[in-house]
PDB file of C-alpha atoms in Angstrom:
ATOM      1  CA  MET R   1       0.000   0.000   0.000  1.00 53.00           C
ATOM      2  CA  ASP R   2       1.543   3.259  -1.107  1.00 58.00           C
ATOM      3  CA  ASP R   3      -0.534   5.883   0.693  1.00 72.00           C
ATOM      4  CA  GLY R   4       1.709   6.718   3.636  1.00 80.00           C
ATOM      5  CA  ALA R   5      -0.069  10.001   4.391  1.00 85.00           C
ATOM      6  CA  ALA R   6      -3.465   8.301   4.692  1.00 83.00           C
ATOM      7  CA  LEU R   7      -1.977   5.634   6.955  1.00 87.00           C
ATOM      8  CA  ALA R   8      -0.278   8.225   9.152  1.00 86.00           C
ATOM      9  CA  GLU R   9      -3.575  10.108   9.458  1.00 84.00           C
ATOM     10  CA  LEU R  10      -5.400   6.874  10.314  1.00 83.00           C
ATOM     11  CA  PHE R  11      -2.997   5.837  13.075  1.00 87.00           C
ATOM     12  CA  GLU R  12      -3.064   9.287  14.689  1.00 85.00           C
ATOM     13  CA  HIS R  13      -6.639   8.451  15.692  1.00 78.00           C
ATOM     14  CA  LEU R  14      -6.246   4.833  16.758  1.00 85.00           C
ATOM     15  CA  PRO R  15      -5.035   3.327  20.042  1.00 87.00           C
ATOM     16  CA  VAL R  16      -2.888   0.758  18.192  1.00 92.00           C
ATOM     17  CA  THR R  17       0.311   1.095  16.187  1.00 93.00           C
ATOM     18  CA  ALA R  18       0.726   0.372  12.508  1.00 93.00           C
ATOM     19  CA  ASP R  19       2.925  -2.642  13.350  1.00 95.00           C
ATOM     20  CA  TRP R  20       0.273  -4.059  15.710  1.00 96.00           C
ATOM     21  CA  THR R  21      -2.386  -3.564  13.043  1.00 95.00           C
ATOM     22  CA  VAL R  22      -0.348  -5.232  10.286  1.00 96.00           C
ATOM     23  CA  GLY R  23       0.363  -8.134  12.660  1.00 96.00           C
ATOM     24  CA  PHE R  24      -3.314  -8.358  13.594  1.00 97.00           C
ATOM     25  CA  LEU R  25      -4.455  -8.318   9.974  1.00 96.00           C
ATOM     26  CA  THR R  26      -1.791 -10.902   9.139  1.00 97.00           C
ATOM     27  CA  GLY R  27      -3.202 -13.183  11.844  1.00 96.00           C
ATOM     28  CA  ILE R  28      -6.735 -12.594  10.544  1.00 96.00           C
ATOM     29  CA  CYS R  29      -5.762 -13.299   6.918  1.00 95.00           C
ATOM     30  CA  THR R  30      -3.525 -16.265   7.767  1.00 94.00           C
ATOM     31  CA  GLY R  31      -6.155 -18.157   9.715  1.00 92.00           C
ATOM     32  CA  PRO R  32      -8.353 -21.052   8.700  1.00 91.00           C
ATOM     33  CA  ASN R  33     -11.535 -19.135   7.935  1.00 89.00           C
ATOM     34  CA  ALA R  34     -12.823 -15.687   7.088  1.00 89.00           C
ATOM     35  CA  ILE R  35     -13.466 -13.186   9.865  1.00 91.00           C
ATOM     36  CA  ALA R  36     -16.160 -10.627   9.098  1.00 91.00           C
ATOM     37  CA  PRO R  37     -14.816  -7.093   8.573  1.00 91.00           C
ATOM     38  CA  ALA R  38     -17.139  -5.744  11.275  1.00 89.00           C
ATOM     39  CA  ALA R  39     -15.593  -8.148  13.793  1.00 92.00           C
ATOM     40  CA  TRP R  40     -11.943  -7.381  13.033  1.00 92.00           C
ATOM     41  CA  MET R  41     -12.510  -3.634  12.594  1.00 91.00           C
ATOM     42  CA  ALA R  42     -14.056  -3.506  16.074  1.00 89.00           C
ATOM     43  CA  GLU R  43     -10.717  -4.775  17.433  1.00 90.00           C
ATOM     44  CA  ILE R  44      -8.811  -1.910  15.792  1.00 90.00           C
ATOM     45  CA  VAL R  45     -11.253   0.987  15.891  1.00 86.00           C
ATOM     46  CA  PRO R  46     -12.812   1.571  19.318  1.00 81.00           C
ATOM     47  CA  GLU R  47     -16.504   2.351  19.337  1.00 81.00           C
ATOM     48  CA  GLY R  48     -16.997   6.035  18.755  1.00 76.00           C
ATOM     49  CA  ALA R  49     -13.398   6.637  17.641  1.00 74.00           C
ATOM     50  CA  PHE R  50     -14.509   8.265  14.409  1.00 72.00           C
ATOM     51  CA  ASP R  51     -17.630  10.006  15.731  1.00 75.00           C
ATOM     52  CA  ASP R  52     -17.670  13.651  14.729  1.00 77.00           C
ATOM     53  CA  ASP R  53     -14.933  12.922  12.181  1.00 76.00           C
ATOM     54  CA  PRO R  54     -15.854  14.077   8.675  1.00 79.00           C
ATOM     55  CA  THR R  55     -13.088  11.870   7.217  1.00 77.00           C
ATOM     56  CA  ALA R  56     -14.257   8.698   8.998  1.00 79.00           C
ATOM     57  CA  ARG R  57     -15.252   6.962   5.768  1.00 81.00           C
ATOM     58  CA  THR R  58     -11.820   7.677   4.289  1.00 85.00           C
ATOM     59  CA  LYS R  59     -10.150   6.176   7.365  1.00 84.00           C
ATOM     60  CA  VAL R  60     -12.286   3.034   7.197  1.00 86.00           C
ATOM     61  CA  ASP R  61     -11.485   2.738   3.479  1.00 89.00           C
ATOM     62  CA  THR R  62      -7.773   3.104   4.260  1.00 90.00           C
ATOM     63  CA  LEU R  63      -8.046   0.316   6.832  1.00 91.00           C
ATOM     64  CA  ALA R  64      -9.880  -1.897   4.313  1.00 91.00           C
ATOM     65  CA  ARG R  65      -7.162  -1.226   1.713  1.00 92.00           C
ATOM     66  CA  LEU R  66      -4.508  -2.133   4.288  1.00 94.00           C
ATOM     67  CA  TYR R  67      -6.350  -5.416   4.880  1.00 95.00           C
ATOM     68  CA  GLY R  68      -6.309  -6.058   1.121  1.00 94.00           C
ATOM     69  CA  ALA R  69      -2.594  -5.265   0.923  1.00 94.00           C
ATOM     70  CA  VAL R  70      -1.856  -7.676   3.781  1.00 95.00           C
ATOM     71  CA  ALA R  71      -3.941 -10.418   2.139  1.00 95.00           C
ATOM     72  CA  GLU R  72      -2.149  -9.913  -1.188  1.00 95.00           C
ATOM     73  CA  THR R  73       1.289  -9.944   0.447  1.00 96.00           C
ATOM     74  CA  LEU R  74       0.432 -13.176   2.248  1.00 95.00           C
ATOM     75  CA  ARG R  75      -0.689 -14.693  -1.039  1.00 93.00           C
ATOM     76  CA  THR R  76       2.496 -13.738  -2.897  1.00 95.00           C
ATOM     77  CA  THR R  77       5.390 -13.227  -0.434  1.00 95.00           C
ATOM     78  CA  PRO R  78       4.279 -13.880   3.165  1.00 94.00           C
ATOM     79  CA  GLU R  79       7.807 -13.830   4.560  1.00 94.00           C
ATOM     80  CA  ILE R  80       8.193 -10.061   3.952  1.00 95.00           C
ATOM     81  CA  ILE R  81       5.134  -8.878   5.897  1.00 95.00           C
ATOM     82  CA  CYS R  82       6.746  -8.625   9.343  1.00 93.00           C
ATOM     83  CA  PRO R  83       9.318  -6.121  10.612  1.00 94.00           C
ATOM     84  CA  GLU R  84      12.861  -6.900   9.533  1.00 93.00           C
ATOM     85  CA  PRO R  85      15.319  -8.105  12.204  1.00 90.00           C
ATOM     86  CA  ASP R  86      17.298  -4.838  12.105  1.00 91.00           C
ATOM     87  CA  LYS R  87      14.223  -2.723  12.969  1.00 92.00           C
ATOM     88  CA  PRO R  88      13.545  -1.657  16.564  1.00 91.00           C
ATOM     89  CA  THR R  89      12.454  -4.455  18.900  1.00 89.00           C
ATOM     90  CA  LYS R  90       9.200  -2.607  19.674  1.00 92.00           C
ATOM     91  CA  GLU R  91       8.081  -3.093  16.059  1.00 94.00           C
ATOM     92  CA  ALA R  92       8.472  -6.879  16.347  1.00 93.00           C
ATOM     93  CA  ILE R  93       6.751  -6.918  19.744  1.00 94.00           C
ATOM     94  CA  ASP R  94       3.809  -4.914  18.380  1.00 95.00           C
ATOM     95  CA  PHE R  95       3.584  -7.080  15.261  1.00 96.00           C
ATOM     96  CA  CYS R  96       3.607 -10.315  17.277  1.00 96.00           C
ATOM     97  CA  THR R  97       1.097  -8.995  19.817  1.00 96.00           C
ATOM     98  CA  GLY R  98      -1.253  -8.049  16.984  1.00 97.00           C
ATOM     99  CA  TYR R  99      -0.640 -11.346  15.183  1.00 97.00           C
ATOM    100  CA  LEU R 100      -1.565 -13.328  18.282  1.00 96.00           C
ATOM    101  CA  ARG R 101      -4.765 -11.286  18.738  1.00 96.00           C
ATOM    102  CA  GLY R 102      -5.728 -11.900  15.105  1.00 96.00           C
ATOM    103  CA  ALA R 103      -4.908 -15.607  15.326  1.00 95.00           C
ATOM    104  CA  ARG R 104      -7.008 -16.013  18.460  1.00 93.00           C
ATOM    105  CA  MET R 105     -10.068 -14.623  16.699  1.00 94.00           C
ATOM    106  CA  HIS R 106     -10.151 -17.933  14.799  1.00 93.00           C
ATOM    107  CA  GLU R 107     -11.870 -20.540  16.953  1.00 91.00           C
ATOM    108  CA  THR R 108     -10.523 -23.329  14.739  1.00 91.00           C
ATOM    109  CA  TRP R 109      -6.979 -22.059  15.338  1.00 91.00           C
ATOM    110  CA  ARG R 110      -7.465 -21.991  19.105  1.00 87.00           C
ATOM    111  CA  ASN R 111      -8.643 -25.616  18.993  1.00 91.00           C
ATOM    112  CA  ASP R 112      -5.816 -26.920  16.782  1.00 92.00           C
ATOM    113  CA  GLU R 113      -2.931 -28.071  18.996  1.00 93.00           C
ATOM    114  CA  ALA R 114      -0.353 -28.114  16.189  1.00 92.00           C
ATOM    115  CA  ALA R 115      -1.279 -24.603  15.068  1.00 93.00           C
ATOM    116  CA  ALA R 116      -1.330 -23.323  18.647  1.00 91.00           C
ATOM    117  CA  ALA R 117       2.175 -24.723  19.179  1.00 93.00           C
ATOM    118  CA  LYS R 118       3.376 -22.836  16.093  1.00 93.00           C
ATOM    119  CA  LEU R 119       2.428 -19.596  17.872  1.00 94.00           C
ATOM    120  CA  LEU R 120       5.104 -20.041  20.566  1.00 93.00           C
ATOM    121  CA  PRO R 121       7.764 -17.919  18.790  1.00 93.00           C
ATOM    122  CA  PHE R 122       5.202 -15.116  18.418  1.00 94.00           C
ATOM    123  CA  GLU R 123       4.377 -15.399  22.124  1.00 93.00           C
ATOM    124  CA  ASP R 124       8.068 -15.333  23.051  1.00 91.00           C
ATOM    125  CA  LEU R 125       8.570 -12.139  21.060  1.00 92.00           C
ATOM    126  CA  ALA R 126       5.316 -10.486  22.144  1.00 93.00           C
ATOM    127  CA  ASN R 127       5.936 -11.157  25.824  1.00 89.00           C
ATOM    128  CA  GLU R 128       9.724 -10.837  25.686  1.00 81.00           C
ATOM    129  CA  THR R 129       9.915 -14.118  27.629  1.00 73.00           C
ATOM    130  CA  ALA R 130      12.793 -15.723  25.778  1.00 68.00           C
ATOM    131  CA  ASP R 131      16.454 -15.050  26.449  1.00 76.00           C
ATOM    132  CA  ALA R 132      18.373 -12.780  24.067  1.00 79.00           C
ATOM    133  CA  SER R 133      19.749 -15.544  21.829  1.00 79.00           C
ATOM    134  CA  VAL R 134      16.285 -17.099  21.362  1.00 80.00           C
ATOM    135  CA  THR R 135      14.747 -13.684  20.732  1.00 83.00           C
ATOM    136  CA  THR R 136      17.370 -12.936  18.076  1.00 87.00           C
ATOM    137  CA  ALA R 137      16.729 -16.286  16.382  1.00 89.00           C
ATOM    138  CA  HIS R 138      12.970 -15.698  16.450  1.00 89.00           C
ATOM    139  CA  ARG R 139      13.394 -12.195  15.022  1.00 91.00           C
ATOM    140  CA  GLU R 140      15.493 -13.532  12.167  1.00 93.00           C
ATOM    141  CA  ARG R 141      12.943 -16.284  11.430  1.00 94.00           C
ATOM    142  CA  LEU R 142       9.773 -14.232  11.972  1.00 94.00           C
ATOM    143  CA  GLY R 143       9.008 -13.987   8.252  1.00 95.00           C
ATOM    144  CA  GLY R 144       9.498 -17.722   7.920  1.00 95.00           C
ATOM    145  CA  TYR R 145       7.129 -18.370  10.830  1.00 96.00           C
ATOM    146  CA  VAL R 146       4.455 -16.258   9.147  1.00 96.00           C
ATOM    147  CA  ALA R 147       4.965 -18.079   5.841  1.00 95.00           C
ATOM    148  CA  GLU R 148       4.787 -21.467   7.616  1.00 95.00           C
ATOM    149  CA  MET R 149       1.543 -20.566   9.389  1.00 94.00           C
ATOM    150  CA  HIS R 150       0.027 -19.297   6.155  1.00 94.00           C
ATOM    151  CA  ALA R 151       0.999 -22.507   4.336  1.00 93.00           C
ATOM    152  CA  TYR R 152      -0.302 -24.613   7.239  1.00 94.00           C
ATOM    153  CA  TRP R 153      -3.766 -23.097   7.071  1.00 93.00           C
ATOM    154  CA  GLN R 154      -3.812 -22.949   3.278  1.00 89.00           C
ATOM    155  CA  SER R 155      -3.335 -26.720   3.221  1.00 87.00           C
ATOM    156  CA  LYS R 156      -6.254 -27.208   5.623  1.00 83.00           C
ATOM    157  CA  ARG R 157      -8.769 -24.927   3.953  1.00 75.00           C
ATOM    158  CA  GLN R 158     -11.469 -26.793   2.145  1.00 59.00           C
ATOM    159  CA  VAL R 159     -12.870 -25.631  -1.136  1.00 55.00           C
ATOM    160  CA  VAL R 160     -16.624 -25.753  -0.852  1.00 53.00           C
ATOM    161  CA  ASN R 161     -18.631 -26.163  -4.029  1.00 53.00           C
ATOM    162  CA  THR R 162     -21.583 -23.808  -3.653  1.00 55.00           C
ATOM    163  CA  THR R 163     -23.222 -24.884  -6.912  1.00 59.00           C
ATOM    164  CA  PRO R 164     -25.901 -27.482  -6.233  1.00 65.00           C
ATOM    165  CA  LYS R 165     -25.491 -30.725  -8.102  1.00 76.00           C
ATOM    166  CA  ILE R 166     -28.079 -31.307 -10.789  1.00 78.00           C
ATOM    167  CA  GLY R 167     -29.138 -34.907 -11.116  1.00 79.00           C
ATOM    168  CA  ARG R 168     -29.879 -36.527 -14.478  1.00 80.00           C
ATOM    169  CA  ASN R 169     -33.579 -36.885 -13.607  1.00 85.00           C
ATOM    170  CA  ASP R 170     -33.960 -33.417 -12.062  1.00 80.00           C
ATOM    171  CA  PRO R 171     -35.776 -30.695 -13.979  1.00 80.00           C
ATOM    172  CA  CYS R 172     -33.371 -28.892 -16.303  1.00 77.00           C
ATOM    173  CA  PRO R 173     -32.133 -25.577 -14.812  1.00 73.00           C
ATOM    174  CA  CYS R 174     -32.790 -23.848 -18.170  1.00 75.00           C
ATOM    175  CA  GLY R 175     -36.515 -23.906 -17.367  1.00 72.00           C
ATOM    176  CA  SER R 176     -37.636 -26.002 -20.339  1.00 77.00           C
ATOM    177  CA  GLY R 177     -39.660 -28.350 -18.141  1.00 80.00           C
ATOM    178  CA  LYS R 178     -37.775 -31.381 -19.471  1.00 83.00           C
ATOM    179  CA  LYS R 179     -35.567 -33.656 -17.418  1.00 82.00           C
ATOM    180  CA  HIS R 180     -31.946 -32.542 -17.369  1.00 72.00           C
ATOM    181  CA  LYS R 181     -30.822 -35.750 -19.155  1.00 82.00           C
ATOM    182  CA  LYS R 182     -33.190 -35.050 -22.073  1.00 86.00           C
ATOM    183  CA  CYS R 183     -32.317 -31.369 -22.359  1.00 81.00           C
ATOM    184  CA  CYS R 184     -29.065 -29.540 -21.616  1.00 78.00           C
ATOM    185  CA  LEU R 185     -27.167 -32.617 -20.373  1.00 75.00           C
ATOM    186  CA  ALA R 186     -27.825 -34.321 -23.702  1.00 73.00           C
ATOM    187  CA  LYS R 187     -26.545 -31.238 -25.541  1.00 72.00           C
ATOM    188  CA  GLN R 188     -23.243 -31.381 -23.570  1.00 68.00           C
ATOM    189  CA  ALA R 189     -22.520 -34.922 -24.725  1.00 57.00           C
TER     190      ALA R 189
END
């Protein structure tokens, strides 16, 4: 996302940092199922935060575009979404804290022991519970951890066919009144 001025304006009015928000959105987008925008926006924008703000719609649009940018980055190059190891430690802490919050919005994630175990490096960084050598290793591998989690959930997502199956003896969906096998199905053969 290239609109740095819009992002700066957005985060002046929010109680969270940009790094926390990118981490949070990464956790939301990485997870096993879709989280409704109203649910995740409520975690970022406190109720009433944009009341009396004539640019509120612009800020919400900026947040939605940031979500789209995070989703696209995860789809193409997930390992680059997190703060680089040479950035200040606070950026990694904020990112990991946000990531954990986003991950925990997925009930399926919370109930998957293997996926929950993969969150330990994020917890170590967010809580600063590991010793310095472990923290350094986690910081250097943070992009890899994100990519691994994204791949883990991608492999578990099921593609659901929403088109109902039309049986041979069902009425043809074209509306002719004939059985499907005597109408459009016969034309396909």
